[in-house]
PDB file of C-alpha atoms in Angstrom:
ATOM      1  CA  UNK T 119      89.818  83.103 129.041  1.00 85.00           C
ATOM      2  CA  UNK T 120      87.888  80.017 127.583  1.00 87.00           C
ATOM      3  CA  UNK T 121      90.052  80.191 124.971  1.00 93.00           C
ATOM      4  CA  UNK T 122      92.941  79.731 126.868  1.00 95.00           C
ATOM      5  CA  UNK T 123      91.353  76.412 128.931  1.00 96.00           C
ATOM      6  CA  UNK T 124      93.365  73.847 126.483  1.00 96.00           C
ATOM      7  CA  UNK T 125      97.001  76.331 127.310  1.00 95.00           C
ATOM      8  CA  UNK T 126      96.162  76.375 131.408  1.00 97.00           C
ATOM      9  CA  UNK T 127      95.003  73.215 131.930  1.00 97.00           C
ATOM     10  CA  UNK T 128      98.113  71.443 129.889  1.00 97.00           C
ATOM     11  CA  UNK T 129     100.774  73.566 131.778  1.00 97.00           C
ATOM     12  CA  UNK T 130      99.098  73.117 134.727  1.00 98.00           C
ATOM     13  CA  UNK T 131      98.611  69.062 134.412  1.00 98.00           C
ATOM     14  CA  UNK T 132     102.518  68.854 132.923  1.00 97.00           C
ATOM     15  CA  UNK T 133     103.582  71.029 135.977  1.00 97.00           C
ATOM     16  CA  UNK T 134     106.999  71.716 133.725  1.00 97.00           C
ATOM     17  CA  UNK T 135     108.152  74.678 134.931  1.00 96.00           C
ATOM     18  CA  UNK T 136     109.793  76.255 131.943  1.00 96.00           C
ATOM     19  CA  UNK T 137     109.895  79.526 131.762  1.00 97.00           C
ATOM     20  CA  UNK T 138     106.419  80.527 129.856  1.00 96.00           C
ATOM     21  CA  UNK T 139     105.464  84.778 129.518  1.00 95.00           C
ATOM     22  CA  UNK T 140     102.231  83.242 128.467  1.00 96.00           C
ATOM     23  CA  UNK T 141     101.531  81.434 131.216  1.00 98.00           C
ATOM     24  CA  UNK T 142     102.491  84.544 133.467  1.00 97.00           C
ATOM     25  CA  UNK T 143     100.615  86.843 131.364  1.00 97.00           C
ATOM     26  CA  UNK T 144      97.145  84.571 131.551  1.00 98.00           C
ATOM     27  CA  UNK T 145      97.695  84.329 135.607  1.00 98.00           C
ATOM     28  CA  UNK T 146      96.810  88.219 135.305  1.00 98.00           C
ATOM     29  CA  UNK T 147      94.315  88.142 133.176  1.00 98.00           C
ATOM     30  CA  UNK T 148      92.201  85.886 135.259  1.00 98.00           C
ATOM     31  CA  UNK T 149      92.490  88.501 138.027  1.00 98.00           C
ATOM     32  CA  UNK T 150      91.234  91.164 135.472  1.00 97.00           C
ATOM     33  CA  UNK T 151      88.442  88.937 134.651  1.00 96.00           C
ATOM     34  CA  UNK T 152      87.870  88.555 138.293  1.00 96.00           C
ATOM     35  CA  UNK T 153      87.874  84.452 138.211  1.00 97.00           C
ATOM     36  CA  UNK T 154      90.703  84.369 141.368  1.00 98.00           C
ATOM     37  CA  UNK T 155      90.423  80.526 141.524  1.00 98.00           C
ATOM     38  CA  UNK T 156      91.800  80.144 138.299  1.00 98.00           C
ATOM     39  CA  UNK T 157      94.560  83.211 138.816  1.00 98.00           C
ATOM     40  CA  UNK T 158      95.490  81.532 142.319  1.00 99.00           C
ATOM     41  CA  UNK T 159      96.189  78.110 140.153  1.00 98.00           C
ATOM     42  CA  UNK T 160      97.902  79.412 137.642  1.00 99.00           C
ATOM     43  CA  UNK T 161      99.655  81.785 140.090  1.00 99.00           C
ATOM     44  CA  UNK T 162     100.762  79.067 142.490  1.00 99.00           C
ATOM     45  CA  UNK T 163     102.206  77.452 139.678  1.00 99.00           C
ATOM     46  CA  UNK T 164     103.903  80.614 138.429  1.00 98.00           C
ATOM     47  CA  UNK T 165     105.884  81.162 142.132  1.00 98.00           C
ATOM     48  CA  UNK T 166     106.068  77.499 142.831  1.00 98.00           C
ATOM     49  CA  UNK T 167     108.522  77.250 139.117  1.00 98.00           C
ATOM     50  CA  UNK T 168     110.112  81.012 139.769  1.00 97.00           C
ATOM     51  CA  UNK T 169     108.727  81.720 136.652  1.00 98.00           C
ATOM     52  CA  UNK T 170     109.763  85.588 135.738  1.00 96.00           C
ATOM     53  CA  UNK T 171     106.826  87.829 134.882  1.00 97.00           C
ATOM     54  CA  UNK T 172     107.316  89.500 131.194  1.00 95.00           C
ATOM     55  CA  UNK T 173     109.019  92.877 131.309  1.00 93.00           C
ATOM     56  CA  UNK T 174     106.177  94.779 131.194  1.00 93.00           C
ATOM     57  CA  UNK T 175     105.463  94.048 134.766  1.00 94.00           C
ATOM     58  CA  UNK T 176     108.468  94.975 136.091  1.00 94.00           C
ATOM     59  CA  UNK T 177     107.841  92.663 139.540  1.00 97.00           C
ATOM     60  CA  UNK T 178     108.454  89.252 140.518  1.00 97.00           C
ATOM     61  CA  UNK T 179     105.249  87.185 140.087  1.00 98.00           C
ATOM     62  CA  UNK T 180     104.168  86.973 144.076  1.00 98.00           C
ATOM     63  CA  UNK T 181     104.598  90.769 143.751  1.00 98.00           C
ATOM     64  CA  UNK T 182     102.130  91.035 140.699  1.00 98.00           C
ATOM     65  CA  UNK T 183      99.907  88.055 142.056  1.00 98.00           C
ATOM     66  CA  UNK T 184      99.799  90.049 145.300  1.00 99.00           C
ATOM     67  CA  UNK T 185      99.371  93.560 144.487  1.00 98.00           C
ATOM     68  CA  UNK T 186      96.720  92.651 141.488  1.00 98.00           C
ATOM     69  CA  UNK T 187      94.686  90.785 143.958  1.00 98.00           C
ATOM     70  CA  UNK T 188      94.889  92.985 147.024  1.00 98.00           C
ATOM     71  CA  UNK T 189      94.562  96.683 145.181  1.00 98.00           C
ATOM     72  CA  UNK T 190      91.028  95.986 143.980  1.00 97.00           C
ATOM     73  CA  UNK T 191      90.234  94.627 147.887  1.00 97.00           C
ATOM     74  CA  UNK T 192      91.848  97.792 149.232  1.00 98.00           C
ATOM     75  CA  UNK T 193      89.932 100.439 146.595  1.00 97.00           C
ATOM     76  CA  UNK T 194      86.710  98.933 147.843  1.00 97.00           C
ATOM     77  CA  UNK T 195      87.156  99.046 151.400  1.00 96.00           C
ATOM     78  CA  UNK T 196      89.060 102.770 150.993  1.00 95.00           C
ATOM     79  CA  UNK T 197      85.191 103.470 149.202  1.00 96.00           C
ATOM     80  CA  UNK T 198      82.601 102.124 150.847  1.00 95.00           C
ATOM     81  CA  UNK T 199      83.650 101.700 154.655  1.00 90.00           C
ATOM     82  CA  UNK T 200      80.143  99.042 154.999  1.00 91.00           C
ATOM     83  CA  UNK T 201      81.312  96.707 151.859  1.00 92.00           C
ATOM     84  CA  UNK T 202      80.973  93.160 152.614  1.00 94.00           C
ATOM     85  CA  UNK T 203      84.339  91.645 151.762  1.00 96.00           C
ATOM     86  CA  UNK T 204      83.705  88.440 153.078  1.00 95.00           C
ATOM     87  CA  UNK T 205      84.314  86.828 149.957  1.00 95.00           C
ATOM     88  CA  UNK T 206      87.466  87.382 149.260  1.00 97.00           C
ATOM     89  CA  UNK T 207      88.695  85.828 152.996  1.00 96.00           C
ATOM     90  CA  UNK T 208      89.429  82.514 151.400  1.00 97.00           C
ATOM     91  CA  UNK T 209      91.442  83.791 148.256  1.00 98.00           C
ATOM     92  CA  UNK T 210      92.854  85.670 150.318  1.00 98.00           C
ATOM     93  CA  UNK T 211      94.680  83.391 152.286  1.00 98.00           C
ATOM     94  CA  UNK T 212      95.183  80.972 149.454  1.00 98.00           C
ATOM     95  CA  UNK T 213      97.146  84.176 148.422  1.00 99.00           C
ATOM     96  CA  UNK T 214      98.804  84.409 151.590  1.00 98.00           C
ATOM     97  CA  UNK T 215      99.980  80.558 151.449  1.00 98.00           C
ATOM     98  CA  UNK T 216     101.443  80.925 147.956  1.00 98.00           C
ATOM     99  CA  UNK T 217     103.392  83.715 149.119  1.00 98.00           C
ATOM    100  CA  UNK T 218     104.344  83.496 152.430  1.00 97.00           C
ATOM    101  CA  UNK T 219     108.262  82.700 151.676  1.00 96.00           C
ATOM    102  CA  UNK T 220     108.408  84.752 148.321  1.00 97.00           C
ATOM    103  CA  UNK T 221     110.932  87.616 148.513  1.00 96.00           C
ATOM    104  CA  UNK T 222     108.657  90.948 147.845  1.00 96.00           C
ATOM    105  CA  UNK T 223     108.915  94.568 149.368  1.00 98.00           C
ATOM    106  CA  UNK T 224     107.533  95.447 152.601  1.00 98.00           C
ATOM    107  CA  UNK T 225     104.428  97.760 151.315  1.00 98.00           C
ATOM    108  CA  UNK T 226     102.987  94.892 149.113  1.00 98.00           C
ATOM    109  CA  UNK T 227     102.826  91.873 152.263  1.00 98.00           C
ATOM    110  CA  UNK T 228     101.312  94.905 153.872  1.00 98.00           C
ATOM    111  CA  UNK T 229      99.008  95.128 151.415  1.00 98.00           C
ATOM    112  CA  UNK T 230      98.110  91.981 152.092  1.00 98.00           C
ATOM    113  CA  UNK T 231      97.733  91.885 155.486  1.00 98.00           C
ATOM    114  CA  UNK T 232      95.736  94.651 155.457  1.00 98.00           C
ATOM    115  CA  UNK T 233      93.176  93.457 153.133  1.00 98.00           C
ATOM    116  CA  UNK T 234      93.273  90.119 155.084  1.00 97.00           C
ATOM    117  CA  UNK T 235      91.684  91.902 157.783  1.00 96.00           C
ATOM    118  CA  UNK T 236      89.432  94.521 155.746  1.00 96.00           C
ATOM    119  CA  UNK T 237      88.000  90.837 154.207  1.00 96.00           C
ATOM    120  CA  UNK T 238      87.611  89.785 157.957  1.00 94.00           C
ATOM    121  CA  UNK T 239      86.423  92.945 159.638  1.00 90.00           C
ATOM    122  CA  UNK T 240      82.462  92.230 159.841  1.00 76.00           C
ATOM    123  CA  UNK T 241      82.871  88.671 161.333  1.00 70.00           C
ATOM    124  CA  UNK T 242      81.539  88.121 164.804  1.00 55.00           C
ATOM    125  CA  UNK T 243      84.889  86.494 166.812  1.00 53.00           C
ATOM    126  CA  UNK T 244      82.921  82.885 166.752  1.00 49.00           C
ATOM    127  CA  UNK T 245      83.354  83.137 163.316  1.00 55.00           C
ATOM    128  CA  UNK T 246      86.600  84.541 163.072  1.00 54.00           C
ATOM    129  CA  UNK T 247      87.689  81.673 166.341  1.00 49.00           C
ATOM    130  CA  UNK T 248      85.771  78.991 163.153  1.00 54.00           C
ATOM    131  CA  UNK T 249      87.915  80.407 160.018  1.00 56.00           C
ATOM    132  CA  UNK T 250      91.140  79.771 162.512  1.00 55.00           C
ATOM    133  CA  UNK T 251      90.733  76.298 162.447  1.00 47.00           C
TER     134      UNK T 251
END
């Protein structure tokens, strides 16, 4: 991805929104390189613009942004029932606020609901009553 800095960062800093597969195509490979900071930018710029992911996706970009982020959450906590998932709680709902009005089927905002709460499960409720506010 460092070789990509100078192509993020200028999109990002314009804040054009023309239409740019590149662009799209980075936001999910920052996922795959597991730096979701960086995807969440680039991703809230991606929904913000309607920017339309290249056809080899075949989904709108919250969809993609949503399912690439979530799946990996869900295969851990479908493996190992103990994982600490803590640290996703705060992409996560950076996730959930760049999506929230996006148009996307059913089964992926469950998806993220549901790994929402696996991410949350092992909090005591003063935490969870702290994260609520």
């Amino acid at each position: 991805m460092p070789d990509f800095s100078g192509w993020i960062e200028g999109t990002l800093e314009a804040d054009g929104g023309q239409q740019d597969e590149v662009i799209a195509t980075l936001m999910v490979w920052a996922i795959d390189c597991g730096d979701l900071p960086l995807a969440l930018r680039i991703g809230a710029y991606v929904v913000r613009h309607n920017l339309i992911m290249p056809d080899n996706f075949g989904r709108t970009a919250a969809t993609v942004l949503t399912e690439e982020i979530c799946n990996p959450v869900l295969t851990q906590a479908g493996t190992d029932a103990d994982a600490d998932l803590s640290a996703f709680i705060e992409p996560l709902d950076t996730l959930r606020e760049i999506v929230t009005d996006q148009d996307m089927p059913d089964e992926v905002r469950a998806k993220l609901c549901k790994a929402c709460a696996f991410a949350r499960r092992g909090l005591t409720d003063a935490e969870q009553h702290g994260l609520n506010h």
